[in-house]
PDB file of C-alpha atoms and ligand atoms in Angstrom:
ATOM      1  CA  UNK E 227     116.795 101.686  75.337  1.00 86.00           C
ATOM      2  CA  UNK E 228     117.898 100.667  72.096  1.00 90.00           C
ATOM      3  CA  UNK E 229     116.209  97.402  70.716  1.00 92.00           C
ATOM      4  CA  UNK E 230     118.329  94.739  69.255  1.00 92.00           C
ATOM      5  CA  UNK E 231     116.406  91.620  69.462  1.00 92.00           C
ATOM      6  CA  UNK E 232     113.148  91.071  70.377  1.00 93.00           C
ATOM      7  CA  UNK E 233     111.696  87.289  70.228  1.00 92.00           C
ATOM      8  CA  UNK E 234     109.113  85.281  71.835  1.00 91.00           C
ATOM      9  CA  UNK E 235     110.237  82.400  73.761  1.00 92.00           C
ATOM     10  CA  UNK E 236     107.338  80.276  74.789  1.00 91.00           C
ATOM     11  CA  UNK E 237     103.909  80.485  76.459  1.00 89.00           C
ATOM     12  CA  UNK E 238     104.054  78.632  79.716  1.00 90.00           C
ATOM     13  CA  UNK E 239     101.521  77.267  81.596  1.00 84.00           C
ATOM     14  CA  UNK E 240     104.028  75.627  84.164  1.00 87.00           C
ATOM     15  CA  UNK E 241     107.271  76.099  86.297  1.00 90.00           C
ATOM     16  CA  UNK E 242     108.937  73.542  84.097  1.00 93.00           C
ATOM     17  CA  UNK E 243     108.459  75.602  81.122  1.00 94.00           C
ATOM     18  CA  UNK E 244     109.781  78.940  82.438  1.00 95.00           C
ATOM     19  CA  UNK E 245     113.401  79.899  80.732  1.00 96.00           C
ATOM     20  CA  UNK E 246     115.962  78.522  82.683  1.00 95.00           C
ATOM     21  CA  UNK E 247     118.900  80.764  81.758  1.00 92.00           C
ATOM     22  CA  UNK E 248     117.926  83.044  84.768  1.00 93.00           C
ATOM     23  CA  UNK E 249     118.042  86.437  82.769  1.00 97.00           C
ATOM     24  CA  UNK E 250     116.110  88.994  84.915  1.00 98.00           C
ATOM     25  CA  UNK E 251     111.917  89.069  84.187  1.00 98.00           C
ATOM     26  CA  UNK E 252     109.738  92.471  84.101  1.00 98.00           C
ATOM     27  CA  UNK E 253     105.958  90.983  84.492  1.00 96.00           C
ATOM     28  CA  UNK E 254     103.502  93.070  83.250  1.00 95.00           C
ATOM     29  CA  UNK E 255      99.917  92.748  85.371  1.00 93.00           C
ATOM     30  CA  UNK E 256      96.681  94.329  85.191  1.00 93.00           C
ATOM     31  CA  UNK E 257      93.053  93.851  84.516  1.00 91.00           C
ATOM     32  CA  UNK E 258      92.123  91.995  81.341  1.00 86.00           C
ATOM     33  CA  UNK E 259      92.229  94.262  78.162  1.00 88.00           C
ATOM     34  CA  UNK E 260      94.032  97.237  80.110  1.00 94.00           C
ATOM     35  CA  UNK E 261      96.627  97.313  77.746  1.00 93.00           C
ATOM     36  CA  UNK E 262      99.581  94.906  78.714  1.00 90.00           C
ATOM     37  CA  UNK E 263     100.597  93.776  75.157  1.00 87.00           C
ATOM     38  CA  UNK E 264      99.993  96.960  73.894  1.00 92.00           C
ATOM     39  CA  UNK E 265     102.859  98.843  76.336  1.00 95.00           C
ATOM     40  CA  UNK E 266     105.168  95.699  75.758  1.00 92.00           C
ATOM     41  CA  UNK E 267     104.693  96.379  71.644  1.00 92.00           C
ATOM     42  CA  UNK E 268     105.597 100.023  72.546  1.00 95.00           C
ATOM     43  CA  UNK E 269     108.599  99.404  74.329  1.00 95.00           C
ATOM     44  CA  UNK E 270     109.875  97.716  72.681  1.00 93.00           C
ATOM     45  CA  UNK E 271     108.674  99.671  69.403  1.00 88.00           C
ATOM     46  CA  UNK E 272     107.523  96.508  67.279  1.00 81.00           C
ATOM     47  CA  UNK E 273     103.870  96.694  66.173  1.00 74.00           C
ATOM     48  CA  UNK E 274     102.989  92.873  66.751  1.00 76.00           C
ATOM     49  CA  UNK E 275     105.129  90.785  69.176  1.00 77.00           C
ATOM     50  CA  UNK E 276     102.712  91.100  72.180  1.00 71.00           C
ATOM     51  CA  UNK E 277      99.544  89.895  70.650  1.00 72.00           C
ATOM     52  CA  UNK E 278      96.766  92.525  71.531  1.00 65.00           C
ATOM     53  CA  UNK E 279      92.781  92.266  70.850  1.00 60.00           C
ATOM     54  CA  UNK E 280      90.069  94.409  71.589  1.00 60.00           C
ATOM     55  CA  UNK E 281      88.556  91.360  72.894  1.00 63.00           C
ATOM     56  CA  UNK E 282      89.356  90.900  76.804  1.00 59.00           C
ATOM     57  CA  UNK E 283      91.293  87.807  77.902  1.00 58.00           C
ATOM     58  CA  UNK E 284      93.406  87.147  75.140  1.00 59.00           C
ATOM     59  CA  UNK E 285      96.452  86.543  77.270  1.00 59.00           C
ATOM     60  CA  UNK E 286      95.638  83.539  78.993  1.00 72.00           C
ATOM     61  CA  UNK E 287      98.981  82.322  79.554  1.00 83.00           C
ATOM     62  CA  UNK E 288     102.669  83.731  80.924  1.00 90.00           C
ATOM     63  CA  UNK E 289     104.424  84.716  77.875  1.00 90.00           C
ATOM     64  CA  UNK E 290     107.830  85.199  78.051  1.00 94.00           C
ATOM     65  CA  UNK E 291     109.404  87.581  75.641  1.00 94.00           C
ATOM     66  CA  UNK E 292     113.592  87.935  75.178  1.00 95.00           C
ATOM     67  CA  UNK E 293     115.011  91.311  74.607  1.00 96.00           C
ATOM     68  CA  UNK E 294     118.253  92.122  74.126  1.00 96.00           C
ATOM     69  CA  UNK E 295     119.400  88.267  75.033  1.00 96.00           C
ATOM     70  CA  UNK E 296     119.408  90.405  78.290  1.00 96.00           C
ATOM     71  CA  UNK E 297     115.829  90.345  80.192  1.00 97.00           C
ATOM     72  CA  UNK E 298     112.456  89.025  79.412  1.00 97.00           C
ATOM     73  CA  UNK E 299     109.238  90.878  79.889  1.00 96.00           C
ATOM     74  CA  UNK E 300     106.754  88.747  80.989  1.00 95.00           C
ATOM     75  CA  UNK E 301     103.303  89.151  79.979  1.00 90.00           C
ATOM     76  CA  UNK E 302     100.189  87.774  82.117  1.00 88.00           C
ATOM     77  CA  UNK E 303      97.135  87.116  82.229  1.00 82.00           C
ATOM     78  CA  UNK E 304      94.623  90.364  82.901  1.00 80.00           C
ATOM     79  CA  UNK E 305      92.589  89.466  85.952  1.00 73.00           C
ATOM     80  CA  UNK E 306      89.142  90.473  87.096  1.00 68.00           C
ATOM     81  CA  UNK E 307      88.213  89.250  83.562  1.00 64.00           C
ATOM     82  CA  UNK E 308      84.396  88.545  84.437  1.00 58.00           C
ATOM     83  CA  UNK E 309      83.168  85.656  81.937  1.00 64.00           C
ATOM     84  CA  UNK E 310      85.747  83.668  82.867  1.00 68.00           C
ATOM     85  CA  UNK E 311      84.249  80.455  84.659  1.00 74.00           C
ATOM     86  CA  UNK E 312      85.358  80.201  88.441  1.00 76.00           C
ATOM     87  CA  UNK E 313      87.331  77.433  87.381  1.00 78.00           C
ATOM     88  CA  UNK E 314      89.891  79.285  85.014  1.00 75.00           C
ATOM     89  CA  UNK E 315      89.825  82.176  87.533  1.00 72.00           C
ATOM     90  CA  UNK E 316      91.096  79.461  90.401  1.00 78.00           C
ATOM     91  CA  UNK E 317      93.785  78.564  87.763  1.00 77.00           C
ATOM     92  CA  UNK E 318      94.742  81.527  87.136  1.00 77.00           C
ATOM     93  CA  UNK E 319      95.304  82.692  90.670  1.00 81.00           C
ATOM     94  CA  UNK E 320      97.567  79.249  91.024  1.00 83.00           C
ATOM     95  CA  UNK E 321      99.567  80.248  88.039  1.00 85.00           C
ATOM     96  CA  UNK E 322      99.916  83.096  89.068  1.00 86.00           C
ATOM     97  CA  UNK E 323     100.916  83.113  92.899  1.00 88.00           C
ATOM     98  CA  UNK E 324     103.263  80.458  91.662  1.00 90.00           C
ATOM     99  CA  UNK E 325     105.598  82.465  89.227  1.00 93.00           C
ATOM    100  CA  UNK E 326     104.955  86.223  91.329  1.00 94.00           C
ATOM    101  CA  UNK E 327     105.975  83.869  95.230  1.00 93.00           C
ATOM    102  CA  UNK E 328     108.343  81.404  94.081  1.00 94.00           C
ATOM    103  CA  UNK E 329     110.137  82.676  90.434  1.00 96.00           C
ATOM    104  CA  UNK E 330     113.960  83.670  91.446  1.00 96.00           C
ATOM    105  CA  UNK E 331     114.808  86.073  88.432  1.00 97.00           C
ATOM    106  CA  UNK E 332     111.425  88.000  88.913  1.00 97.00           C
ATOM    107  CA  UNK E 333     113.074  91.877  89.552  1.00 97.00           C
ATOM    108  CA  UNK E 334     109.893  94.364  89.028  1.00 97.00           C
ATOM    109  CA  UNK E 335     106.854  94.239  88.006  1.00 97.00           C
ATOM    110  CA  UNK E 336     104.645  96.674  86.423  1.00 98.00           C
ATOM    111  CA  UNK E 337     101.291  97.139  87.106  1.00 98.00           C
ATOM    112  CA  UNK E 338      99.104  98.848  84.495  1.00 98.00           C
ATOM    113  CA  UNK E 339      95.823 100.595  85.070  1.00 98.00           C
ATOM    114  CA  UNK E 340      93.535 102.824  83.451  1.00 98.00           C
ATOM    115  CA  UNK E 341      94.360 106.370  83.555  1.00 98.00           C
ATOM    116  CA  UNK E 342      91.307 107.578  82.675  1.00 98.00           C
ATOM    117  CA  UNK E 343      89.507 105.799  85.743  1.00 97.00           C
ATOM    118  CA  UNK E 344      89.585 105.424  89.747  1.00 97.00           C
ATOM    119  CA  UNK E 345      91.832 101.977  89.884  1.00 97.00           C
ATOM    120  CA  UNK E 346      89.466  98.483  90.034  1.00 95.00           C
ATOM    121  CA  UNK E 347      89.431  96.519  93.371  1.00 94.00           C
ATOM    122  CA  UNK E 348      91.306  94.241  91.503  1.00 92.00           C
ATOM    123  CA  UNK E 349      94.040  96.602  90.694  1.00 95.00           C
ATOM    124  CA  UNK E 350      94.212  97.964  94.904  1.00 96.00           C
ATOM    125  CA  UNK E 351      94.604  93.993  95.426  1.00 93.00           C
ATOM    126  CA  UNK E 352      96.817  93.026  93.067  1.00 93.00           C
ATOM    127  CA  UNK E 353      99.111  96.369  94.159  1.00 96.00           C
ATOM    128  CA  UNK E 354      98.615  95.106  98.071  1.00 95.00           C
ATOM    129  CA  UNK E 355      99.335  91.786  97.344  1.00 93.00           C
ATOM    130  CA  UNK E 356     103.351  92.979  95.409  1.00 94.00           C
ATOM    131  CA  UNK E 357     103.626  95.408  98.215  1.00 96.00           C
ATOM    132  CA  UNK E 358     102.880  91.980 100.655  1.00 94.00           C
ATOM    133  CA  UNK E 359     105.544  89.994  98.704  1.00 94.00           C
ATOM    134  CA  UNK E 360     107.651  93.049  98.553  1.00 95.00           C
ATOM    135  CA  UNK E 361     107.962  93.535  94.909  1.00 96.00           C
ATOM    136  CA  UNK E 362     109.272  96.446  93.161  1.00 96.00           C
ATOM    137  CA  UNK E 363     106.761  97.748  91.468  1.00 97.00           C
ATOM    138  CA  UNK E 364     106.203 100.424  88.698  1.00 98.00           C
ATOM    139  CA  UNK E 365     102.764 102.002  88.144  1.00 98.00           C
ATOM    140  CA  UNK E 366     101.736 102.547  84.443  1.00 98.00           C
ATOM    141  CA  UNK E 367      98.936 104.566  83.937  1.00 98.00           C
ATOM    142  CA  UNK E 368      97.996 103.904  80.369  1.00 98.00           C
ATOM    143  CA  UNK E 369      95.645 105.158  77.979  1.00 98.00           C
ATOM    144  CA  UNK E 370      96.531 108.834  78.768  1.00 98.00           C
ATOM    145  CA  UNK E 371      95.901 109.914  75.322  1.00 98.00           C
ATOM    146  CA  UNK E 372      92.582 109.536  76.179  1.00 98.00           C
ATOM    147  CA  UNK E 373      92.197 112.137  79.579  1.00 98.00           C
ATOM    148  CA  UNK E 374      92.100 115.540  78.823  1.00 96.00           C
ATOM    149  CA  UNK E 375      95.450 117.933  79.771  1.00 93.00           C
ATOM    150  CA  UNK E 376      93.977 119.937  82.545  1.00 96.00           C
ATOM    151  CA  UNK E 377      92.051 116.405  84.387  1.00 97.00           C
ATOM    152  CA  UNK E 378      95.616 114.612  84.344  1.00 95.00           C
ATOM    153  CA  UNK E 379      96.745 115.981  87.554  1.00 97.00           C
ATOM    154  CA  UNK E 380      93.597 114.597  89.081  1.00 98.00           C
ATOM    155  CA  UNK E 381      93.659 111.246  87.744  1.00 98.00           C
ATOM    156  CA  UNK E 382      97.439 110.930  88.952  1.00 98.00           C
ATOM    157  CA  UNK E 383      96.599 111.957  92.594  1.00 98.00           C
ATOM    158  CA  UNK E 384      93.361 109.731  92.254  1.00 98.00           C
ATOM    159  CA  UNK E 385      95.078 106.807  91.708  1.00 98.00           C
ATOM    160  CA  UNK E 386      98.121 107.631  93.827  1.00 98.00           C
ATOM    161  CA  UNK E 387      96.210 107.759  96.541  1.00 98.00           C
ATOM    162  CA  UNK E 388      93.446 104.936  95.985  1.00 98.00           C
ATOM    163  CA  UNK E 389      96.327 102.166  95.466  1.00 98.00           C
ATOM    164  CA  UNK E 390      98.246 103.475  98.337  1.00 98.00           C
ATOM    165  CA  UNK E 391     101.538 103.906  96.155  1.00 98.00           C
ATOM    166  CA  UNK E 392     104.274 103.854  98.556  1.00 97.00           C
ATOM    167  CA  UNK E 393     107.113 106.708  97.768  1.00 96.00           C
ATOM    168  CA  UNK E 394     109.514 104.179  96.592  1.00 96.00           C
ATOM    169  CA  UNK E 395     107.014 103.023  93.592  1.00 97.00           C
ATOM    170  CA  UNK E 396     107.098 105.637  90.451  1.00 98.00           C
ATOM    171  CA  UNK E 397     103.503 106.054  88.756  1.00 98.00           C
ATOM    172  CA  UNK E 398     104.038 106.733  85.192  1.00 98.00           C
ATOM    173  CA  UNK E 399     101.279 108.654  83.019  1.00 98.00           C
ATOM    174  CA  UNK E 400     101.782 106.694  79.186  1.00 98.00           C
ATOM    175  CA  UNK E 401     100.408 105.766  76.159  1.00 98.00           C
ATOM    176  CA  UNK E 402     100.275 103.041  73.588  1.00 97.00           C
ATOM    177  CA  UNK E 403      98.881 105.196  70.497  1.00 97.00           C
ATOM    178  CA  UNK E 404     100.844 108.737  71.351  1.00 97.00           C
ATOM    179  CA  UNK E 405     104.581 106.884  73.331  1.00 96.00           C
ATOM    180  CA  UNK E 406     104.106 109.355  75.999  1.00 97.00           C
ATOM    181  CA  UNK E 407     105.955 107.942  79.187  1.00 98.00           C
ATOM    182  CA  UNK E 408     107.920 105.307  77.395  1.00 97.00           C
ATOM    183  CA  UNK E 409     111.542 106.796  77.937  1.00 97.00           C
ATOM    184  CA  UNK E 410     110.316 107.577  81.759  1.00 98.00           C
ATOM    185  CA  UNK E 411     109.350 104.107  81.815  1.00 98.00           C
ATOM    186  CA  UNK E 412     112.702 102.379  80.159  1.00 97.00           C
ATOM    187  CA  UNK E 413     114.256 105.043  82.478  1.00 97.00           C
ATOM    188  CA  UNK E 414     112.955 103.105  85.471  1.00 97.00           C
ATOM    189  CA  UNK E 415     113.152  99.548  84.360  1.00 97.00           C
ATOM    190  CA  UNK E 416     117.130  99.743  84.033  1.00 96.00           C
ATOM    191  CA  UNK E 417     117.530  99.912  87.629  1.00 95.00           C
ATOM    192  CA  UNK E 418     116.431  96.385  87.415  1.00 95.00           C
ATOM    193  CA  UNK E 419     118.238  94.874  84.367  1.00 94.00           C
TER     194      UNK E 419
HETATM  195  P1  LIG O 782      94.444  91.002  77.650  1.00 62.96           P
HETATM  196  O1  LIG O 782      95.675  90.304  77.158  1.00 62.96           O
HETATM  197  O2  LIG O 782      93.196  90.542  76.951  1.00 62.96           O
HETATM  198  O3  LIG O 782      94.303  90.964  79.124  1.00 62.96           O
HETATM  199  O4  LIG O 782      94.542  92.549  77.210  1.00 62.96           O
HETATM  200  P2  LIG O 782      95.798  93.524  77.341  1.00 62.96           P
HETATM  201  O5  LIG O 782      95.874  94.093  78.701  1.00 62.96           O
HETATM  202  O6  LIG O 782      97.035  92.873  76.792  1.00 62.96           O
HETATM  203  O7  LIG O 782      95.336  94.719  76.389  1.00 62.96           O
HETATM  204  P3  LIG O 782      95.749  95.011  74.869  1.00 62.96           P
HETATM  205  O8  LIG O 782      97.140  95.513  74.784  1.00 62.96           O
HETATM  206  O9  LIG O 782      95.357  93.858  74.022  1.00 62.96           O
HETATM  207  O10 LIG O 782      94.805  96.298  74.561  1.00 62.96           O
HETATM  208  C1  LIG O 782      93.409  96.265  74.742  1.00 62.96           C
HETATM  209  C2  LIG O 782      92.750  97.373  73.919  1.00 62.96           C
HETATM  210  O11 LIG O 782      93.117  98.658  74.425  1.00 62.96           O
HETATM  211  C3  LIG O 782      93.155  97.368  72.445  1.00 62.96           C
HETATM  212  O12 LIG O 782      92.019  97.717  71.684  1.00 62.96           O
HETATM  213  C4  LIG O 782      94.213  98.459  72.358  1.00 62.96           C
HETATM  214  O13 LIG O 782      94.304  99.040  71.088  1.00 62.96           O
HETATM  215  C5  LIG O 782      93.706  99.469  73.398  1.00 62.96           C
HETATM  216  N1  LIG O 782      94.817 100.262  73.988  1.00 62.96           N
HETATM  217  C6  LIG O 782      95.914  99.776  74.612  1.00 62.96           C
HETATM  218  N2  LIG O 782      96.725 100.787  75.039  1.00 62.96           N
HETATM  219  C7  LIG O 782      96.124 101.942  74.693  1.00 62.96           C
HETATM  220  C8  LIG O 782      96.466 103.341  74.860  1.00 62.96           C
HETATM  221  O14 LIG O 782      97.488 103.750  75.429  1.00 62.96           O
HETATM  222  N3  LIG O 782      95.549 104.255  74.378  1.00 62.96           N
HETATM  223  C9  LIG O 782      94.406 103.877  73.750  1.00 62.96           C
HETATM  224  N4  LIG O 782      93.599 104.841  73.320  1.00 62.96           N
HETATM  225  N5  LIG O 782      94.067 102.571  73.555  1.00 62.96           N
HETATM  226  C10 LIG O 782      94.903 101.616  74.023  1.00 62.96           C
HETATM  227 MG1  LIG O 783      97.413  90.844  76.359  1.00 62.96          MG
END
């Protein structure tokens, strides 16, 4: 996919401040400090957009990005974050089951886990719960830079098989640092825009 434009439109906290020109959205969920901004950054090949930190919970908000004047990515909050006080967790879960049950233009999203481990309760809960809603999803399995050639084929059955992917779902091996996966992945996501 060849990037024109690239801006960030607003971090929203509400339904009133989502865009309102209905362009198709491609959320982006997983744990906190997985690597969300980082695969949005190398998507869209700019360095900085999504902020990233190597502190978790940086993303505490939905932030819509524009691309093309075509789509939005949408980035979200990493769960199972655990200093987070009860309270922001119960906010988060309203914020969330608010744009992921109600949000019209919401297409796909893709869930991002940790290729180098088995998948996190969270992440078999958060993949239930799409697969309850009936969400497209795509499976990123990031951080593959960092599992060594001949364990891959484990770690992609191993998670396969712990999150229950259904058929339909594509689970993508990628990387941040190296690009692998990131045609595979724009490959994928235009079935959506
Ligand atoms: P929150 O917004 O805090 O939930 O985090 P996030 O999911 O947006 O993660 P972020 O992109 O900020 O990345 C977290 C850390 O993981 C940073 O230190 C990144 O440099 C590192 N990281 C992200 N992707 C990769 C990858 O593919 N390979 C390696 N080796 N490191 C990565
Ligand atoms: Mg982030």
């Amino acid at each position: 996919m060849k990037i024109d434009q690239a801006k960030f439109i607003i971090s929203a906290v509400k339904e009133e401040q989502y865009p309102k020109n209905r362009f198709p959205e491609i959320a982006l969920a997983g744990r906190s400090n997985v690597g969300k901004s980082s695969l949005i950054n190398r998507l869209i090949q700019r360095r900085d957009l999504a902020r990233t930190s190597s502190k978790p919970g940086k993303t505490q908000t939905l932030n819509f990005y524009e691309i093309n004047e075509k789509f939005y990515f949408v980035d979200v909050p990493g769960y199972g974050y655990a200093k987070v006080s009860k309270q922001e967790r119960n906010k988060w879960g309203e914020m969330m089951e608010t744009y992921f049950e109600t949000r019209g233009p919401l297409k796909c999203i893709i869930l991002i886990t940790d290729l180098r481990h088995k998948p996190t309760e969270d992440d078999k809960q958060m993949y239930a719960y799409m697969k309850y809603l009936q969400l497209p999803a795509i499976i990123v399995a990031t951080k593959a830079d960092k599992v060594k050639r001949n364990q891959r084929k484990k770690h992609i059955e191993q998670m396969k098989t712990e999150l229950q992917v259904i058929d339909s779902d594509p689970l993508i091996p990628f990387s941040a640092v190296t690009g692998e996966g990131k045609d595979i992945v724009w490959r994928e996501l235009k079935r959506f825009l």
